[in-house]
XYZ file of C-alpha atoms in Angstrom:
386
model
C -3.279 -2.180 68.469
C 0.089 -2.583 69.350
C 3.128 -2.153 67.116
C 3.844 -5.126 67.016
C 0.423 -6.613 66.575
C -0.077 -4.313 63.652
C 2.975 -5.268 61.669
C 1.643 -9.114 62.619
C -1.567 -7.918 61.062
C 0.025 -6.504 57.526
C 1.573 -9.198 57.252
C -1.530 -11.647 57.346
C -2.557 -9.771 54.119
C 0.083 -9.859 52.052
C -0.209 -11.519 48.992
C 2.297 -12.693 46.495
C 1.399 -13.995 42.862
C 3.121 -17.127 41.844
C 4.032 -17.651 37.872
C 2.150 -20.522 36.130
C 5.671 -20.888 34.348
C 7.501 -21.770 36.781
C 6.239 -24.872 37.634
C 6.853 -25.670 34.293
C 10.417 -26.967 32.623
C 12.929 -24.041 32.134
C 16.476 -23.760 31.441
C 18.945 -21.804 29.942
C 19.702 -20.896 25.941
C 21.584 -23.932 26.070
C 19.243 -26.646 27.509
C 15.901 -27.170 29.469
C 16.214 -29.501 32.240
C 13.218 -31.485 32.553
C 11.798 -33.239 35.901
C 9.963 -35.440 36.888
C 6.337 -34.509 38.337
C 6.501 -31.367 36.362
C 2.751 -30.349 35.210
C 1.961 -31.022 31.827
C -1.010 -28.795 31.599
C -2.556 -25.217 33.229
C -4.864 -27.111 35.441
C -1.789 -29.104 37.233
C 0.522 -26.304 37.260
C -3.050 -24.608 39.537
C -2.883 -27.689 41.390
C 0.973 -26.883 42.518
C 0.375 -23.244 42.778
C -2.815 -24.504 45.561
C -0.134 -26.364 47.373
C 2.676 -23.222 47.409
C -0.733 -20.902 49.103
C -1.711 -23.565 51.539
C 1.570 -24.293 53.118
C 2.133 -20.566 52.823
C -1.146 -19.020 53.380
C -0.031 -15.807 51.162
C -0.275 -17.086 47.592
C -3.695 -16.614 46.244
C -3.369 -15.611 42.779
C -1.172 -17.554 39.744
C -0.604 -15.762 36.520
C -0.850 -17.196 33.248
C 1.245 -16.703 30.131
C -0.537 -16.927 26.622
C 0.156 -19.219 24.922
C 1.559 -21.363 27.380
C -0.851 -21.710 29.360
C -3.646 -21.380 26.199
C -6.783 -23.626 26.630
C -10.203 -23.904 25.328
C -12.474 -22.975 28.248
C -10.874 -20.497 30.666
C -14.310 -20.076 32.588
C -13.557 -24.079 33.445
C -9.997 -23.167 33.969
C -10.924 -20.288 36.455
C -13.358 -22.465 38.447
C -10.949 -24.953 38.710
C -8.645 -22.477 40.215
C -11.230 -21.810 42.954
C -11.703 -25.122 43.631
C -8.359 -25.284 44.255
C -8.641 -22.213 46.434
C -6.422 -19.662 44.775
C -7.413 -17.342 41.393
C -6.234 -16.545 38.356
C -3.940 -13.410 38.481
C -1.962 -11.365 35.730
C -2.491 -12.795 32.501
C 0.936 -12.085 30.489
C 1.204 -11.739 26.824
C 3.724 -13.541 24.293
C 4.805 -11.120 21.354
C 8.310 -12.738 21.282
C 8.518 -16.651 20.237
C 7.175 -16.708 16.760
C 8.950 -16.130 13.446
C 6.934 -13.389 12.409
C 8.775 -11.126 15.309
C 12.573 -11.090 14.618
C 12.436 -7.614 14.375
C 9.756 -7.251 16.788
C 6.598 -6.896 17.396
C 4.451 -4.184 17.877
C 6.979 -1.895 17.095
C 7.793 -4.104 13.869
C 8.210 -1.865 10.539
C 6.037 -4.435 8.987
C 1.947 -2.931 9.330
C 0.853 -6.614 8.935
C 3.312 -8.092 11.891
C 1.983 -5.073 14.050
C -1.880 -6.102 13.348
C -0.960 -9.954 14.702
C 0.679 -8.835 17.665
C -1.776 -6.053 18.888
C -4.420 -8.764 17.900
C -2.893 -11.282 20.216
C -2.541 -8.447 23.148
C -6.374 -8.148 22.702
C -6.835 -11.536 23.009
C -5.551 -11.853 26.331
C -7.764 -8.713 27.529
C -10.309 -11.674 26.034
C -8.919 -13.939 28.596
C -8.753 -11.448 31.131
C -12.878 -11.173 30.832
C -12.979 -14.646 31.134
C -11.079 -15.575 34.249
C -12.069 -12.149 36.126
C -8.365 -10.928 35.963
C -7.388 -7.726 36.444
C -3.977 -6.910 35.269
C -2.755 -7.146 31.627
C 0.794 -7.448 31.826
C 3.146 -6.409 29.021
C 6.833 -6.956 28.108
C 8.205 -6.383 24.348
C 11.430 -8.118 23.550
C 11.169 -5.225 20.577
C 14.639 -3.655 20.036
C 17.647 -3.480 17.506
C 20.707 -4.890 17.111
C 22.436 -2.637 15.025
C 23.070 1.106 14.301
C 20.738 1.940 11.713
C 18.711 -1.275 11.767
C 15.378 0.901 11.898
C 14.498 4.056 13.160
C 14.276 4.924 16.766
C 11.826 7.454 17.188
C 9.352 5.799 14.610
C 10.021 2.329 16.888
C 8.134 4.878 19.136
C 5.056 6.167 17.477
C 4.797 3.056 16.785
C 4.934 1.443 20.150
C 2.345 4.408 21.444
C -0.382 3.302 19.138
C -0.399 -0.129 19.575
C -0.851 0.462 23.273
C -3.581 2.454 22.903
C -5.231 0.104 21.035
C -5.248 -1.994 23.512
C -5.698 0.356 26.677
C -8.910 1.207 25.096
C -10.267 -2.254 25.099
C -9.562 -2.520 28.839
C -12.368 -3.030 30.954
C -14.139 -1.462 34.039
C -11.083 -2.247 37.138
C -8.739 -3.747 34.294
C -5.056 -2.509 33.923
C -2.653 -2.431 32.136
C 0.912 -3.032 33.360
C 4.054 -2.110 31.062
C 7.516 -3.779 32.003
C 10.732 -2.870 30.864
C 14.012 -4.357 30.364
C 17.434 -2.862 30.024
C 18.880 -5.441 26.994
C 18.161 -8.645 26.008
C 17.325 -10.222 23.294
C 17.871 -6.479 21.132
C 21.129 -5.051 21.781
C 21.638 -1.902 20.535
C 18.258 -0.513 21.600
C 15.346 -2.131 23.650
C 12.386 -0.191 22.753
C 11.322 -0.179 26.211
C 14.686 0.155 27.989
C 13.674 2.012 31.293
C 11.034 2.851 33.788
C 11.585 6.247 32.426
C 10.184 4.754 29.339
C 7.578 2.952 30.662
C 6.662 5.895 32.333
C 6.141 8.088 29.516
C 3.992 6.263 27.736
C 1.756 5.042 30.628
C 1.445 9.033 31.830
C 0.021 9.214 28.174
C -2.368 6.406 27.996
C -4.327 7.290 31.157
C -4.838 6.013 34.889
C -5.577 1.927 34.182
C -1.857 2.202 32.616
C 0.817 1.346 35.267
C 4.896 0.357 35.451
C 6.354 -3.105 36.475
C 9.356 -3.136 38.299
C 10.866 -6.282 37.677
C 14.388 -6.353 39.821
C 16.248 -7.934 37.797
C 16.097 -5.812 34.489
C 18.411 -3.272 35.742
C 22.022 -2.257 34.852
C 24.450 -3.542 37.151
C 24.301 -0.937 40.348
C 20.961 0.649 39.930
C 19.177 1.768 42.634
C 15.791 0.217 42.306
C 14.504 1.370 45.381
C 14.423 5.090 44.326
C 12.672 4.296 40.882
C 10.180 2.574 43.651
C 10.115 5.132 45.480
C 9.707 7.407 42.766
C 6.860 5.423 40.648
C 5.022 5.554 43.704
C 4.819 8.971 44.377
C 3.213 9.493 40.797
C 1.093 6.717 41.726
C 2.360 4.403 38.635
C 3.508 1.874 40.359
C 1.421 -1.282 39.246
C 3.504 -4.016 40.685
C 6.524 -6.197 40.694
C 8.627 -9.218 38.988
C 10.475 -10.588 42.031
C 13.494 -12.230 41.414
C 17.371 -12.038 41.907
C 19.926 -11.984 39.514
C 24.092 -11.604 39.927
C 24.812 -10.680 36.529
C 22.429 -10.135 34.007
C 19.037 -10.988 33.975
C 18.377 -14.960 34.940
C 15.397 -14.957 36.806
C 16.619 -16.646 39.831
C 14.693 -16.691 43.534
C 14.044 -13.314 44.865
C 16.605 -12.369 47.609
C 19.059 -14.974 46.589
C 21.556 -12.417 45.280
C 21.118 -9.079 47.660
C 18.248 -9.538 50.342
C 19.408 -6.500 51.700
C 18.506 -4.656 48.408
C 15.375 -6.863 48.563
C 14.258 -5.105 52.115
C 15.219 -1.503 50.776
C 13.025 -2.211 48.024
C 10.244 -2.985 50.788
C 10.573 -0.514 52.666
C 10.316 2.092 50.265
C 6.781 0.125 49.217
C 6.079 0.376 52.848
C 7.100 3.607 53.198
C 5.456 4.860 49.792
C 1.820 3.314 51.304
C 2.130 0.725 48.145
C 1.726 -1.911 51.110
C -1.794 -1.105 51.387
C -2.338 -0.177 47.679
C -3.127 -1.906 44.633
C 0.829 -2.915 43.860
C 0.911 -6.169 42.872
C 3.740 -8.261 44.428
C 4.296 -11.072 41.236
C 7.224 -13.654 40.905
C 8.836 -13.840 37.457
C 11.583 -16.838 38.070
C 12.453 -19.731 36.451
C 13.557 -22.561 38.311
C 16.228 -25.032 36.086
C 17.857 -26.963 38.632
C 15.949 -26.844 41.698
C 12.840 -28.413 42.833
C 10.119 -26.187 41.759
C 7.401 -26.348 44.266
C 9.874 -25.681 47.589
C 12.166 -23.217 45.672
C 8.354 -21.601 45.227
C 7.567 -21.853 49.015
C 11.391 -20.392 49.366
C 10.350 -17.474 47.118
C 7.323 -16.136 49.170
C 9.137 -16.764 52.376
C 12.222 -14.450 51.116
C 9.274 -11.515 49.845
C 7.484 -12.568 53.831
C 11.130 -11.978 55.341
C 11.787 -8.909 54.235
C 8.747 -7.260 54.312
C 8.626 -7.809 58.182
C 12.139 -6.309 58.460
C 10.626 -3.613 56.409
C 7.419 -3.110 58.854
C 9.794 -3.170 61.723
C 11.706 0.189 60.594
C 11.366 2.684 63.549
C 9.876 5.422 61.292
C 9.887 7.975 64.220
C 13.875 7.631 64.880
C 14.201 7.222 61.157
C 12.077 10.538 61.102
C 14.156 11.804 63.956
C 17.325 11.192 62.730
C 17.097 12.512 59.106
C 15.710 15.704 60.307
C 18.720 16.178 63.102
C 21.406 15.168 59.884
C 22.179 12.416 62.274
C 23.938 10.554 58.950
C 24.877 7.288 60.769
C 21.810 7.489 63.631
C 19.446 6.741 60.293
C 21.408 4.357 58.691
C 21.860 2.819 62.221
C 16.937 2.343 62.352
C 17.306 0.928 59.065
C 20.277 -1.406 59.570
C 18.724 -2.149 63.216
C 14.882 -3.149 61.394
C 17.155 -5.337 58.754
C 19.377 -7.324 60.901
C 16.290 -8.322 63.189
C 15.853 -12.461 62.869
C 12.133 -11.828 61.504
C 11.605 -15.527 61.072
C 10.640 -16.495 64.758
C 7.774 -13.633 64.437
C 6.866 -15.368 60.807
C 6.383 -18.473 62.435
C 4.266 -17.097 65.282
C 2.365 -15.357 62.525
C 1.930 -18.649 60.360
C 0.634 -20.487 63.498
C -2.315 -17.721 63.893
C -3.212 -18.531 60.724
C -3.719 -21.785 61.326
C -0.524 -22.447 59.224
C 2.294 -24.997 59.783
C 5.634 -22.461 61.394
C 7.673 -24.095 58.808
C 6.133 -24.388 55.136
C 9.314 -25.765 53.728
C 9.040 -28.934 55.856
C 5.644 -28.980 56.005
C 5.152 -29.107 51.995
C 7.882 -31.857 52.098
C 5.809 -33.931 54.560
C 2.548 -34.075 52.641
C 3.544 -36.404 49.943
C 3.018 -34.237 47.221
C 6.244 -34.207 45.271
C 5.834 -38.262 44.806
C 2.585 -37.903 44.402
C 2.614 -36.222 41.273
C 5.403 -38.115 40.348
C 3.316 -41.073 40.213
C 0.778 -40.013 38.645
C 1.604 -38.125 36.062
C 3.060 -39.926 33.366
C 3.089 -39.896 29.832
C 1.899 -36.949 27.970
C 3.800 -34.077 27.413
C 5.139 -31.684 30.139
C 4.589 -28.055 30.104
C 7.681 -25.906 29.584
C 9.333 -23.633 27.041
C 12.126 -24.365 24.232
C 15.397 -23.185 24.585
């Protein structure tokens, strides 16, 4: 197989995971901007995620969120995913919208506020069972605000045995994944702050226990691609949030604010073997203004774009190079694989698959968007409150 034929060939398999949420309504703190069309249940927000995998031919798998996406037969809601032709992926918990979690959740000082929220955690590894997913995925808006406020290291212990409460319920090829976040909404201390964090206490709870990476819950300047690098050379790296972000944290499309970061990222993954590994390549984004379908297709084509650049890295010169101390001979393979125009060899790649070259266009063609516009009116549309 040639070289180029094989990158041609990794790129067939790729898959990335699309969030139920965002075909939902989103916003900001200050106001969620509803449109028309938008799903107003899980079984039309599969319906739009089936339209994002066969325009782009790389999307199999949407993850729910519980409760949002909460319904009273997930064995119908899985087999209408197949129908549909895509599956159920990550099914991700909610320990952070109810009263009873102001000061957090399973790290909460309060026994009986722990109990609900490790109950609810096992109730998703409930759902899990049901729709034959295999990741568990975990984020904790636990933290403080103030000096004082409660006590660190108990936050801790605290944290530790509520996840192993629930890593023992896991199942036979069920993980679980453990995301982090620098601040927001504690800020004094997030409870889970760090990979480092996340680390420790999935290097305690055993081998289904893995890290998210989600890019943009780093401080301003961090280089992500080493903690990649790094979490996969433990072999903890269980997968990604893609999305972009200029200041803090807003969950906008991956690669929108530093594709180059975005291909340094891959490359590590493709240089770490996480390519061909069980890394899960999710989208956590929330799309307020655009239209959420084609900012979708947009999202997978940005992962698509940079993963080819990231294929097409000359790992011999690269090799070559570092080993001479040829400092701007390296820099030059990398910069050379990254400033290739990848998108000609996408679209050659799409048409194998028996895939329209351009999904943008061709998703605007079908007569979707009014479609659903049409027809679904009245009821209430899916979302969150802001």
């Amino acid at each position: 197989m040639t070289e180029l034929a094989a990158v041609k060939a990794a790129l067939k398999t790729q898959a990335v995971e699309t969030p139920s949420w965002a075909y939902g309504n989103s916003g900001t703190r200050f106001k969620v901007f509803a449109q028309a069309g938008v799903p107003r249940d899980p079984f039309e927000k599969l319906d739009d995620a089936a339209k994002v995998h066969e325009f782009t031919g790389v999307a199999p798998t949407v993850a729910l969120h519980i409760p949002w996406d909460k319904v009273e037969d997930y064995a119908a809601l899985a087999g209408h995913a197949e129908k549909r032709g895509v599956r159920i992926g990550a099914i991700n918990s909610n320990t952070f919208q109810d009263d009873d979690y102001k000061l957090g959740s399973i790290c909460h000082p309060d026994a009986a506020v722990r109990r609900k929220a490790v109950g609810h955690l096992l109730e998703c590894v409930d759902i899990m069972d049901a729709t034959g997913s295999r990741d568990l995925k975990l984020w904790f808006a636990d933290g403080t605000n103030y000096p004082g406020q409660d006590d660190v290291r108990s936050r801790q212990d605290r944290l530790a045995e509520g996840l192993a409460e629930v890593y023992e319920r896991l199942g036979e090829g069920q993980r679980m994944l453990l995301e982090y976040k620098l601040f927001e909404p504690a800020f004094y201390t997030t409870d889970v702050p760090d990979w480092g964090t996340a680390y420790a206490h999935c290097l305690k709870l055993g081998e289904k226990a893995q890290v998210v990476v989600d890019t943009g819950h780093h401080a301003p300047g961090t280089n992500i691609e080493f903690i990649v690098a790094t979490l996969l050379r433990e072999g903890k790296l269980g997968g990604f949030d893609f999305n972009s972000r200029f200041y803090a944290d807003d969950d906008l499309m991956v690669g929108a604010a530093d594709p180059f970061q975005l291909f340094r990222i891959m490359y590590e993954v493709v240089r770490g073997g996480g390519f061909t590994s069980d890394v899960a390549f999710m989208l956590d984004q929330c799309h307020n203004i655009e239209a959420k379908i084609p900012a979708i297709i947009r999202s997978v084509m940005n992962v698509q774009e940079a993963t080819a650049k990231a294929l097409l890295v000359d790992a011999e010169a690269l090799s070559a190079a570092q080993a001479s101390g040829d400092v701007l001979g390296a820099n030059a393979v990398l910069m050379d694989a990254y400033d290739t125009d990848v998108r000609p060899l996408l679209r050659e790649v799409r048409q194998e698959m028996g895939l329209d070259p351009d999904p943008i266009a061709a998703y605007r063609e079908c007569g979707w968007a009014e479609k659903v516009v049409a027809e679904r009116v009245g009821g209430q549309q899916a979302g969150w409150g802001a």
